[in-house]
CSV table of N, CA, C and O in Angstrom, one decimal:
chain,number,residue,atom,x,y,z
A,292,MET,N,0.9,-1.2,0.0
A,292,MET,CA,0.0,0.3,0.1
A,292,MET,C,0.7,1.5,-0.3
A,292,MET,O,1.9,1.6,0.6
A,293,ILE,N,0.5,2.4,-0.8
A,293,ILE,CA,1.1,3.4,-1.1
A,293,ILE,C,0.7,4.4,-0.2
A,293,ILE,O,-0.4,4.8,0.4
A,294,GLU,N,1.5,4.8,1.0
A,294,GLU,CA,1.4,5.9,2.0
A,294,GLU,C,1.3,7.2,1.3
A,294,GLU,O,2.6,7.8,1.6
A,295,GLU,N,0.3,8.2,1.1
A,295,GLU,CA,0.3,9.1,1.0
A,295,GLU,C,0.7,10.4,1.6
A,295,GLU,O,0.3,9.9,2.7
A,296,ARG,N,1.1,11.1,1.4
A,296,ARG,CA,1.6,12.4,1.9
A,296,ARG,C,1.0,13.9,2.0
A,296,ARG,O,0.4,14.2,0.5
A,297,ILE,N,0.9,14.7,2.4
A,297,ILE,CA,1.1,16.2,2.1
A,297,ILE,C,1.9,17.1,2.1
A,297,ILE,O,2.7,16.7,3.1
A,298,LEU,N,2.2,17.8,1.3
A,298,LEU,CA,3.5,18.4,1.0
A,298,LEU,C,3.3,20.1,1.6
A,298,LEU,O,2.4,20.5,0.9
A,299,ALA,N,4.0,20.8,2.3
A,299,ALA,CA,3.7,22.1,2.5
A,299,ALA,C,5.3,23.0,1.4
A,299,ALA,O,6.1,22.6,1.5
A,300,ILE,N,4.8,24.1,1.3
A,300,ILE,CA,5.9,25.1,0.7
A,300,ILE,C,5.5,26.1,0.6
A,300,ILE,O,4.6,26.9,1.4
A,301,ASP,N,6.6,26.8,1.9
A,301,ASP,CA,7.2,27.8,1.9
A,301,ASP,C,8.0,28.9,0.9
A,301,ASP,O,9.0,28.4,0.6
A,302,PHE,N,7.2,29.0,-0.1
A,302,PHE,CA,7.9,30.2,-1.3
A,302,PHE,C,9.1,31.1,-0.8
A,302,PHE,O,8.1,32.3,0.2
A,303,GLY,N,9.8,31.3,-1.9
A,303,GLY,CA,10.7,32.4,-1.5
A,303,GLY,C,11.4,32.7,-3.4
A,303,GLY,O,11.4,31.5,-3.7
A,304,GLU,N,11.7,33.9,-3.1
A,304,GLU,CA,12.5,34.0,-4.3
A,304,GLU,C,13.7,33.1,-4.9
A,304,GLU,O,14.1,33.1,-6.0
A,305,LYS,N,14.6,33.4,-3.3
A,305,LYS,CA,15.7,32.8,-3.7
A,305,LYS,C,15.5,30.8,-3.3
A,305,LYS,O,16.5,30.3,-4.0
A,306,ARG,N,15.1,30.6,-2.0
A,306,ARG,CA,14.6,29.2,-2.0
A,306,ARG,C,13.1,29.2,-1.5
A,306,ARG,O,12.6,29.8,-1.1
A,307,ILE,N,12.9,28.0,-1.4
A,307,ILE,CA,11.9,27.4,-1.4
A,307,ILE,C,11.8,26.4,0.0
A,307,ILE,O,12.5,25.2,-0.2
A,308,GLY,N,11.2,26.5,1.3
A,308,GLY,CA,10.9,25.3,2.2
A,308,GLY,C,10.2,24.4,1.8
A,308,GLY,O,9.0,25.0,1.5
A,309,ILE,N,10.4,23.5,2.1
A,309,ILE,CA,9.6,21.9,2.1
A,309,ILE,C,9.4,21.7,2.9
A,309,ILE,O,10.3,21.1,4.0
A,310,ALA,N,8.1,21.0,3.6
A,310,ALA,CA,7.8,20.1,4.4
A,310,ALA,C,6.7,18.7,4.2
A,310,ALA,O,6.6,19.3,3.0
A,311,ILE,N,6.8,17.9,5.3
A,311,ILE,CA,6.2,16.5,4.6
A,311,ILE,C,5.1,16.2,5.7
A,311,ILE,O,5.6,16.4,7.1
A,312,THR,N,4.1,15.3,5.6
A,312,THR,CA,3.2,15.1,6.6
A,312,THR,C,4.0,13.6,6.6
A,312,THR,O,4.8,12.8,5.8
A,313,ASP,N,3.6,12.7,8.1
A,313,ASP,CA,3.8,11.3,8.1
A,313,ASP,C,2.8,10.5,7.3
A,313,ASP,O,2.2,11.7,7.0
A,314,PRO,N,2.7,9.6,7.1
A,314,PRO,CA,2.3,8.6,6.0
A,314,PRO,C,0.5,9.0,7.1
A,314,PRO,O,-0.3,8.8,6.1
A,315,LEU,N,0.3,9.3,8.1
A,315,LEU,CA,-0.9,9.2,8.6
A,315,LEU,C,-1.7,10.8,8.5
A,315,LEU,O,-2.5,10.7,9.0
A,316,LYS,N,-0.9,11.6,8.0
A,316,LYS,CA,-1.5,12.8,8.2
A,316,LYS,C,-1.2,13.8,9.4
A,316,LYS,O,-2.5,14.4,9.1
A,317,ILE,N,-1.0,13.6,10.3
A,317,ILE,CA,-0.2,13.7,11.7
A,317,ILE,C,0.4,14.8,11.9
A,317,ILE,O,-0.1,15.8,12.3
A,318,PHE,N,1.7,14.7,11.6
A,318,PHE,CA,2.6,15.4,12.7
A,318,PHE,C,3.4,16.2,10.8
A,318,PHE,O,3.0,15.8,9.8
A,319,ALA,N,3.6,17.2,10.9
A,319,ALA,CA,4.5,17.7,9.7
A,319,ALA,C,6.2,17.8,10.1
A,319,ALA,O,6.7,18.0,11.3
A,320,TYR,N,7.0,17.6,9.5
A,320,TYR,CA,8.4,17.9,9.2
A,320,TYR,C,9.2,17.8,8.4
A,320,TYR,O,8.7,18.2,7.2
A,321,PRO,N,10.3,19.6,8.8
A,321,PRO,CA,10.8,20.2,7.9
A,321,PRO,C,11.4,18.9,7.4
A,321,PRO,O,12.0,18.1,8.1
A,322,LEU,N,11.4,19.2,5.4
A,322,LEU,CA,12.3,17.9,5.2
A,322,LEU,C,13.4,18.6,4.5
A,322,LEU,O,14.6,17.7,4.6
A,323,THR,N,13.6,19.4,3.6
A,323,THR,CA,14.6,20.6,3.1
A,323,THR,C,14.4,21.9,2.4
A,323,THR,O,13.4,22.2,2.5
A,324,THR,N,15.2,22.2,1.7
A,324,THR,CA,15.1,23.5,1.1
A,324,THR,C,15.9,23.8,-0.3
A,324,THR,O,16.8,23.3,-0.6
A,325,LEU,N,14.9,23.8,-1.2
A,325,LEU,CA,15.3,24.1,-2.5
A,325,LEU,C,15.5,25.2,-3.2
A,325,LEU,O,15.0,26.1,-2.5
A,326,ASN,N,16.7,25.6,-4.1
A,326,ASN,CA,17.1,26.9,-4.7
A,326,ASN,C,16.2,26.6,-5.5
A,326,ASN,O,15.1,26.1,-6.3
A,327,ASN,N,15.5,28.1,-6.0
A,327,ASN,CA,14.5,28.5,-6.8
A,327,ASN,C,15.0,29.0,-7.9
A,327,ASN,O,15.1,30.3,-8.3
A,328,ASP,N,15.2,27.6,-9.0
A,328,ASP,CA,16.3,28.1,-9.7
A,328,ASP,C,15.5,27.2,-11.0
A,328,ASP,O,14.5,26.5,-10.6
A,329,SER,N,16.4,26.8,-12.3
A,329,SER,CA,16.2,26.4,-12.9
A,329,SER,C,15.9,24.5,-12.7
A,329,SER,O,15.0,23.9,-13.5
A,330,LYS,N,16.1,24.5,-11.7
A,330,LYS,CA,16.6,22.7,-11.5
A,330,LYS,C,15.4,22.5,-10.2
A,330,LYS,O,15.3,21.6,-9.8
A,331,LEU,N,14.2,23.4,-10.1
A,331,LEU,CA,13.4,23.4,-9.0
A,331,LEU,C,12.3,22.5,-9.5
A,331,LEU,O,11.9,21.2,-8.4
A,332,MET,N,11.6,22.8,-10.9
A,332,MET,CA,10.5,21.7,-11.1
A,332,MET,C,11.1,20.2,-10.7
A,332,MET,O,10.1,19.5,-10.3
A,333,ASP,N,12.2,19.7,-11.0
A,333,ASP,CA,12.7,18.6,-10.9
A,333,ASP,C,12.8,17.9,-9.9
A,333,ASP,O,12.9,17.1,-9.2
A,334,ALA,N,13.1,18.6,-8.8
A,334,ALA,CA,13.7,18.5,-7.2
A,334,ALA,C,11.9,18.1,-6.9
A,334,ALA,O,12.2,17.1,-5.9
A,335,LEU,N,11.2,18.9,-7.3
A,335,LEU,CA,10.1,19.2,-6.5
A,335,LEU,C,9.4,17.5,-7.1
A,335,LEU,O,8.6,16.8,-6.3
A,336,LYS,N,9.5,17.1,-8.7
A,336,LYS,CA,9.2,16.4,-8.7
A,336,LYS,C,9.6,14.8,-8.1
A,336,LYS,O,8.8,14.4,-7.7
A,337,GLU,N,11.0,15.0,-8.0
A,337,GLU,CA,11.5,14.1,-7.2
A,337,GLU,C,10.8,13.6,-5.3
A,337,GLU,O,10.4,12.6,-5.3
A,338,ILE,N,10.6,14.6,-5.3
A,338,ILE,CA,9.9,14.9,-4.0
A,338,ILE,C,8.6,14.5,-4.1
A,338,ILE,O,8.2,13.5,-2.9
A,339,ILE,N,7.7,14.6,-5.0
A,339,ILE,CA,6.3,14.4,-5.0
A,339,ILE,C,6.3,12.8,-5.4
A,339,ILE,O,5.3,12.0,-4.6
A,340,ASN,N,7.4,12.3,-6.3
A,340,ASN,CA,7.1,10.9,-6.6
A,340,ASN,C,7.6,10.2,-5.3
A,340,ASN,O,6.8,9.1,-4.8
A,341,LYS,N,8.7,10.6,-4.5
A,341,LYS,CA,9.0,10.0,-3.7
A,341,LYS,C,8.4,9.5,-2.2
A,341,LYS,O,8.3,8.2,-1.7
A,342,TYR,N,7.6,10.4,-2.4
A,342,TYR,CA,6.5,10.6,-1.2
A,342,TYR,C,5.2,10.4,-0.9
A,342,TYR,O,4.6,10.6,-0.4
A,343,SER,N,5.1,10.2,-2.7
A,343,SER,CA,3.7,9.8,-2.9
A,343,SER,C,2.5,10.9,-2.5
A,343,SER,O,1.5,10.9,-1.6
A,344,VAL,N,3.0,12.2,-2.9
A,344,VAL,CA,2.7,13.4,-2.2
A,344,VAL,C,0.6,13.8,-3.2
A,344,VAL,O,1.0,13.4,-4.5
A,345,THR,N,0.0,14.1,-2.4
A,345,THR,CA,-1.6,14.0,-3.4
A,345,THR,C,-2.0,15.5,-2.7
A,345,THR,O,-2.8,15.6,-3.6
A,346,LYS,N,-1.6,16.2,-1.8
A,346,LYS,CA,-1.8,17.3,-1.8
A,346,LYS,C,-0.4,18.4,-1.6
A,346,LYS,O,-0.1,18.3,-1.0
A,347,ILE,N,-1.0,19.4,-2.0
A,347,ILE,CA,0.6,20.9,-2.2
A,347,ILE,C,-0.1,22.2,-1.0
A,347,ILE,O,-1.4,22.0,-1.6
A,348,ILE,N,0.2,22.6,0.1
A,348,ILE,CA,-0.3,22.6,1.2
A,348,ILE,C,0.9,24.2,0.6
A,348,ILE,O,2.0,24.2,1.0
A,349,LEU,N,0.5,25.4,0.5
A,349,LEU,CA,1.2,26.4,-0.4
A,349,LEU,C,1.2,27.9,0.5
A,349,LEU,O,-0.2,28.3,0.4
A,350,GLY,N,2.2,28.4,1.1
A,350,GLY,CA,2.2,29.6,2.2
A,350,GLY,C,2.3,30.9,1.0
A,350,GLY,O,2.8,30.8,0.1
A,351,ILE,N,0.8,31.4,1.1
A,351,ILE,CA,1.1,32.8,0.8
A,351,ILE,C,1.0,33.7,1.2
A,351,ILE,O,0.2,34.1,2.5
A,352,PRO,N,2.1,35.0,2.0
A,352,PRO,CA,2.1,36.6,1.8
A,352,PRO,C,1.0,37.2,2.2
A,352,PRO,O,1.1,37.5,1.0
A,353,LEU,N,0.3,37.7,3.3
A,353,LEU,CA,-0.5,38.6,3.0
A,353,LEU,C,-0.4,39.7,3.8
A,353,LEU,O,0.4,39.7,4.7
A,354,ARG,N,-0.8,40.8,3.4
A,354,ARG,CA,-0.8,42.4,4.6
A,354,ARG,C,-1.5,41.9,5.7
A,354,ARG,O,-2.4,41.1,5.9
A,355,GLU,N,-1.2,42.9,6.8
A,355,GLU,CA,-1.5,42.9,8.1
A,355,GLU,C,-3.7,42.5,7.5
A,355,GLU,O,-4.0,42.3,8.6
A,356,ASP,N,-3.8,43.4,7.0
A,356,ASP,CA,-5.0,43.9,6.5
A,356,ASP,C,-6.1,42.8,5.6
A,356,ASP,O,-6.5,42.7,5.0
A,357,GLY,N,-4.5,41.7,5.0
A,357,GLY,CA,-5.2,40.8,4.4
A,357,GLY,C,-4.9,40.4,2.5
A,357,GLY,O,-5.4,40.1,2.2
A,358,SER,N,-4.5,42.1,2.5
A,358,SER,CA,-4.5,42.3,1.0
A,358,SER,C,-3.2,41.4,0.7
A,358,SER,O,-2.2,41.2,1.2
A,359,GLU,N,-2.9,41.4,-0.6
A,359,GLU,CA,-2.0,40.6,-1.2
A,359,GLU,C,-0.6,41.5,-1.3
A,359,GLU,O,-0.7,42.8,-1.3
A,360,THR,N,0.2,40.9,-1.2
A,360,THR,CA,1.8,41.8,-1.3
A,360,THR,C,2.6,41.3,-3.0
A,360,THR,O,2.0,40.5,-3.5
A,361,VAL,N,3.7,41.9,-3.1
A,361,VAL,CA,4.5,41.7,-4.1
A,361,VAL,C,4.8,40.3,-4.6
A,361,VAL,O,4.5,39.5,-5.6
A,362,ILE,N,5.1,39.5,-3.6
A,362,ILE,CA,5.3,38.2,-3.3
A,362,ILE,C,4.1,37.4,-3.4
A,362,ILE,O,4.4,36.2,-4.0
A,363,SER,N,3.0,37.7,-3.2
A,363,SER,CA,2.0,36.6,-3.2
A,363,SER,C,1.4,36.3,-4.6
A,363,SER,O,1.1,35.6,-4.9
A,364,ARG,N,1.8,37.8,-5.1
A,364,ARG,CA,1.7,37.5,-6.8
A,364,ARG,C,2.8,36.7,-7.6
A,364,ARG,O,2.3,35.6,-8.3
A,365,LYS,N,4.0,36.3,-7.2
A,365,LYS,CA,4.5,35.7,-7.7
A,365,LYS,C,4.2,33.9,-6.8
A,365,LYS,O,4.8,33.4,-8.0
A,366,VAL,N,3.8,33.8,-5.6
A,366,VAL,CA,2.8,32.9,-5.1
A,366,VAL,C,1.8,32.3,-6.2
A,366,VAL,O,2.3,31.4,-6.5
A,367,MET,N,1.3,33.4,-6.8
A,367,MET,CA,0.0,32.5,-7.2
A,367,MET,C,0.4,32.3,-8.8
A,367,MET,O,0.2,30.9,-9.2
A,368,ASN,N,2.0,32.7,-9.7
A,368,ASN,CA,2.2,32.6,-10.5
A,368,ASN,C,2.9,31.0,-10.3
A,368,ASN,O,2.6,30.3,-11.1
A,369,PHE,N,3.7,30.9,-9.2
A,369,PHE,CA,4.1,29.5,-9.3
A,369,PHE,C,3.5,28.5,-9.0
A,369,PHE,O,3.3,27.1,-9.5
A,370,LYS,N,1.8,28.9,-8.3
A,370,LYS,CA,0.7,27.9,-7.9
A,370,LYS,C,0.4,27.3,-9.6
A,370,LYS,O,0.5,26.0,-9.5
A,371,LEU,N,0.3,28.1,-10.4
A,371,LEU,CA,-0.3,27.9,-11.8
A,371,LEU,C,0.9,26.7,-12.2
A,371,LEU,O,0.5,25.9,-12.8
A,372,ASP,N,2.0,27.0,-11.9
A,372,ASP,CA,3.2,26.5,-12.8
A,372,ASP,C,3.3,25.2,-12.2
A,372,ASP,O,3.3,24.1,-13.2
A,373,VAL,N,2.9,24.8,-10.8
A,373,VAL,CA,3.1,23.5,-10.1
A,373,VAL,C,1.8,22.5,-11.1
A,373,VAL,O,2.0,21.6,-11.1
A,374,GLU,N,0.9,23.7,-10.6
A,374,GLU,CA,-0.6,22.7,-11.2
A,374,GLU,C,-0.2,22.1,-12.8
A,374,GLU,O,-0.9,20.8,-12.7
A,375,MET,N,0.1,23.3,-13.3
A,375,MET,CA,0.3,22.7,-14.9
A,375,MET,C,1.3,21.9,-14.9
A,375,MET,O,1.2,20.2,-15.6
A,376,GLU,N,2.4,21.6,-14.0
A,376,GLU,CA,3.6,20.6,-14.3
A,376,GLU,C,3.1,19.3,-13.8
A,376,GLU,O,3.6,18.0,-14.2
A,377,PHE,N,2.5,19.5,-12.5
A,377,PHE,CA,2.0,17.6,-11.9
A,377,PHE,C,0.7,17.2,-11.6
A,377,PHE,O,0.3,16.3,-11.1
A,378,ASN,N,-0.5,18.4,-12.0
A,378,ASN,CA,-1.6,18.1,-12.2
A,378,ASN,C,-1.7,17.4,-10.2
A,378,ASN,O,-2.3,16.4,-10.4
A,379,ILE,N,-1.8,18.4,-9.8
A,379,ILE,CA,-1.9,18.2,-8.1
A,379,ILE,C,-2.8,19.4,-7.5
A,379,ILE,O,-2.6,20.3,-7.7
A,380,ASP,N,-3.4,19.2,-6.7
A,380,ASP,CA,-4.2,20.0,-6.0
A,380,ASP,C,-3.3,20.7,-5.0
A,380,ASP,O,-2.7,20.0,-4.5
A,381,ILE,N,-3.9,22.0,-5.1
A,381,ILE,CA,-2.8,22.7,-4.5
A,381,ILE,C,-3.3,24.0,-3.4
A,381,ILE,O,-4.6,24.4,-4.4
A,382,GLU,N,-3.4,24.2,-2.1
A,382,GLU,CA,-3.9,25.3,-1.2
A,382,GLU,C,-3.4,26.0,-0.8
A,382,GLU,O,-2.7,25.8,-0.3
A,383,LEU,N,-4.1,27.3,-1.1
A,383,LEU,CA,-3.0,28.2,-0.7
A,383,LEU,C,-3.7,28.5,1.0
A,383,LEU,O,-4.5,28.8,1.4
A,384,VAL,N,-2.7,28.5,1.9
A,384,VAL,CA,-3.1,29.5,3.1
A,384,VAL,C,-2.2,30.5,3.7
A,384,VAL,O,-1.0,30.6,3.0
A,385,ASP,N,-2.6,31.0,4.6
A,385,ASP,CA,-2.2,32.5,4.9
A,385,ASP,C,-0.8,32.2,5.5
A,385,ASP,O,-0.7,31.1,6.8
A,386,GLU,N,0.3,32.7,5.3
A,386,GLU,CA,1.4,32.5,6.4
A,386,GLU,C,2.2,33.4,6.4
A,386,GLU,O,3.4,33.6,7.3
A,387,ARG,N,1.3,34.3,7.2
A,387,ARG,CA,2.0,35.7,7.4
A,387,ARG,C,3.1,35.7,8.4
A,387,ARG,O,3.9,36.5,9.1
A,388,TYR,N,2.7,34.6,9.8
A,388,TYR,CA,3.6,34.5,11.1
A,388,TYR,C,4.8,33.2,10.7
A,388,TYR,O,5.1,32.8,11.7
A,389,SER,N,4.3,32.8,9.6
A,389,SER,CA,5.3,31.1,9.7
A,389,SER,C,6.9,31.8,10.4
A,389,SER,O,7.3,30.8,10.8
A,390,SER,N,7.4,32.3,9.7
A,390,SER,CA,8.9,32.6,9.2
A,390,SER,C,9.0,33.2,10.8
A,390,SER,O,9.9,32.8,11.6
A,391,SER,N,8.0,34.0,11.5
A,391,SER,CA,8.9,34.4,12.9
A,391,SER,C,8.4,33.5,13.6
A,391,SER,O,9.4,33.0,14.6
A,392,ILE,N,7.6,32.5,13.8
A,392,ILE,CA,7.7,31.1,14.7
A,392,ILE,C,8.6,30.3,14.7
A,392,ILE,O,8.9,30.1,15.4
A,393,ALA,N,8.7,30.5,13.0
A,393,ALA,CA,10.0,28.9,13.0
A,393,ALA,C,11.1,29.9,13.5
A,393,ALA,O,12.4,29.2,13.9
A,394,LYS,N,11.4,30.5,13.2
A,394,LYS,CA,12.8,31.7,13.8
A,394,LYS,C,12.3,31.4,15.6
A,394,LYS,O,13.7,31.1,16.1
A,395,ASP,N,11.8,31.3,16.1
A,395,ASP,CA,11.7,31.0,17.3
A,395,ASP,C,12.0,29.7,17.7
A,395,ASP,O,12.6,29.5,18.8
A,396,ARG,N,11.2,28.6,17.5
A,396,ARG,CA,11.5,27.2,17.3
A,396,ARG,C,12.9,27.1,17.0
A,396,ARG,O,13.5,26.2,18.2
A,397,ILE,N,13.8,27.4,16.2
A,397,ILE,CA,14.7,27.3,15.9
A,397,ILE,C,15.6,28.0,17.0
A,397,ILE,O,16.8,27.2,17.2
A,398,ILE,N,15.4,29.3,17.4
A,398,ILE,CA,16.6,29.6,18.9
A,398,ILE,C,16.1,28.7,20.2
A,398,ILE,O,17.2,28.7,20.8
A,399,GLU,N,14.9,28.3,19.9
A,399,GLU,CA,14.7,27.2,21.2
A,399,GLU,C,15.4,26.0,21.0
A,399,GLU,O,15.9,25.6,22.1
A,400,SER,N,15.8,25.5,19.8
A,400,SER,CA,15.6,24.2,19.8
A,400,SER,C,17.3,23.8,19.1
A,400,SER,O,18.2,23.2,19.2
A,401,VAL,N,17.8,24.9,18.7
A,401,VAL,CA,19.0,25.1,17.9
A,401,VAL,C,20.3,25.5,19.1
A,401,VAL,O,20.3,26.9,18.5
A,402,VAL,N,21.1,24.5,19.7
A,402,VAL,CA,21.9,25.5,20.6
A,402,VAL,C,23.0,26.0,19.6
A,402,VAL,O,23.4,27.2,20.2
A,403,SER,N,24.1,25.6,18.0
A,403,SER,CA,24.9,26.8,17.9
A,403,SER,C,24.3,27.6,16.9
A,403,SER,O,23.5,27.7,16.0
A,404,LYS,N,24.6,28.6,17.5
A,404,LYS,CA,24.3,30.2,16.8
A,404,LYS,C,24.5,30.0,15.3
A,404,LYS,O,24.2,30.8,14.5
A,405,LYS,N,25.8,29.3,14.8
A,405,LYS,CA,26.4,29.2,13.5
A,405,LYS,C,25.1,28.4,12.6
A,405,LYS,O,25.0,29.4,11.8
A,406,LYS,N,24.7,27.1,13.3
A,406,LYS,CA,23.8,26.7,12.5
A,406,LYS,C,22.3,27.2,12.5
A,406,LYS,O,21.8,27.5,11.5
A,407,ARG,N,21.7,28.5,13.5
A,407,ARG,CA,20.7,28.9,14.0
A,407,ARG,C,20.7,30.4,12.6
A,407,ARG,O,20.2,30.4,12.1
A,408,ARG,N,22.0,30.4,11.9
A,408,ARG,CA,21.7,31.2,10.8
A,408,ARG,C,22.0,30.8,9.4
A,408,ARG,O,21.8,31.3,8.1
A,409,ASP,N,21.9,29.6,9.4
A,409,ASP,CA,21.7,29.0,8.1
A,409,ASP,C,20.3,29.0,7.8
A,409,ASP,O,19.2,29.1,8.4
A,410,LYS,N,20.2,30.2,6.5
A,410,LYS,CA,18.3,30.9,6.5
A,410,LYS,C,17.9,29.3,6.1
A,410,LYS,O,16.5,29.4,6.0
A,411,SER,N,18.6,27.9,5.5
A,411,SER,CA,17.7,27.0,4.9
A,411,SER,C,16.7,26.1,5.4
A,411,SER,O,15.9,25.7,5.5
A,412,LEU,N,17.7,26.4,7.2
A,412,LEU,CA,17.0,25.9,8.2
A,412,LEU,C,15.3,26.7,8.5
A,412,LEU,O,14.4,26.1,8.6
A,413,LEU,N,15.2,27.8,8.7
A,413,LEU,CA,14.0,28.5,8.5
A,413,LEU,C,13.6,28.2,7.3
A,413,LEU,O,11.5,28.3,8.0
A,414,ASP,N,13.7,27.9,6.2
A,414,ASP,CA,13.1,28.1,5.3
A,414,ASP,C,11.8,26.7,5.4
A,414,ASP,O,10.8,26.6,5.1
A,415,LYS,N,13.0,25.6,5.9
A,415,LYS,CA,12.2,24.4,6.0
A,415,LYS,C,11.3,24.3,7.0
A,415,LYS,O,10.0,23.5,7.1
A,416,ASN,N,11.2,24.9,8.2
A,416,ASN,CA,10.9,25.2,9.4
A,416,ASN,C,9.6,26.0,9.3
A,416,ASN,O,8.4,25.7,9.4
A,417,ALA,N,9.5,27.0,8.1
A,417,ALA,CA,8.7,28.0,8.2
A,417,ALA,C,7.1,26.9,7.3
A,417,ALA,O,6.3,27.0,7.4
A,418,ALA,N,8.0,26.4,6.5
A,418,ALA,CA,7.2,25.2,5.3
A,418,ALA,C,6.4,24.3,6.8
A,418,ALA,O,5.3,24.0,6.8
A,419,ALA,N,7.1,23.3,8.1
A,419,ALA,CA,6.4,23.2,8.7
A,419,ALA,C,5.4,23.7,9.5
A,419,ALA,O,4.6,23.0,10.0
A,420,VAL,N,5.8,24.8,9.9
A,420,VAL,CA,4.7,25.8,10.5
A,420,VAL,C,3.9,26.0,9.7
A,420,VAL,O,2.2,25.6,10.4
A,421,ILE,N,3.4,26.1,8.2
A,421,ILE,CA,2.6,26.5,7.3
A,421,ILE,C,1.6,24.9,7.3
A,421,ILE,O,0.3,24.8,7.6
A,422,LEU,N,2.5,23.9,7.5
A,422,LEU,CA,1.7,22.6,7.3
A,422,LEU,C,1.0,22.2,8.6
A,422,LEU,O,-0.1,22.0,8.5
A,423,GLU,N,2.0,22.5,9.7
A,423,GLU,CA,1.1,22.0,11.0
A,423,GLU,C,0.0,23.0,11.1
A,423,GLU,O,-1.1,22.5,11.9
A,424,ASP,N,-0.5,24.2,11.0
A,424,ASP,CA,-1.3,25.5,10.8
A,424,ASP,C,-2.3,24.4,10.1
A,424,ASP,O,-3.7,24.5,10.4
A,425,TRP,N,-1.7,24.3,8.7
A,425,TRP,CA,-3.4,23.5,8.0
A,425,TRP,C,-3.6,22.3,8.8
A,425,TRP,O,-5.1,22.2,8.8
A,426,LEU,N,-2.8,21.6,9.1
A,426,LEU,CA,-3.2,20.1,9.8
A,426,LEU,C,-4.0,20.3,11.1
A,426,LEU,O,-5.0,19.7,11.1
A,427,ARG,N,-4.2,21.0,11.7
A,427,ARG,CA,-5.0,21.4,12.9
A,427,ARG,C,-5.9,22.0,12.5
A,427,ARG,O,-6.8,21.9,12.9
A,428,SER,N,-6.2,22.8,11.8
A,428,SER,CA,-7.6,23.2,11.0
A,428,SER,C,-8.5,22.2,10.2
A,428,SER,O,-9.3,22.7,9.7
A,429,HIS,N,-7.4,21.3,10.0
A,429,HIS,CA,-8.6,19.8,9.3
A,429,HIS,C,-9.0,18.8,9.9
A,429,HIS,O,-8.3,17.4,9.9
């Protein structure tokens, strides 16, 4: 039996944080950070296939009043590209505070200040925060 999972993406212009659920879709785990470059779709395809991903939760940054930002338009374009490439269900979720929550978690759990400065750590943990919020609300 194939154990399907849900993937979360924290979109960034340079890096994309990826988190994944466990097979029972109860827990969210920071998985990796991908460079937002010409190899992104291939790397995403590999992850989607490896983990039998059936749904993607994509964080969209909104302003305090709920309006779009410059990055939210880029997220919408990215969503369309991924949908066309993989024919997979993608749900947008507000990710306003995911990076600050992830930063607090890293400060609490990562002792080494050098490791804390690793921006890829923040990206994949922000994706995990987005996924945890989604799981909690479903």
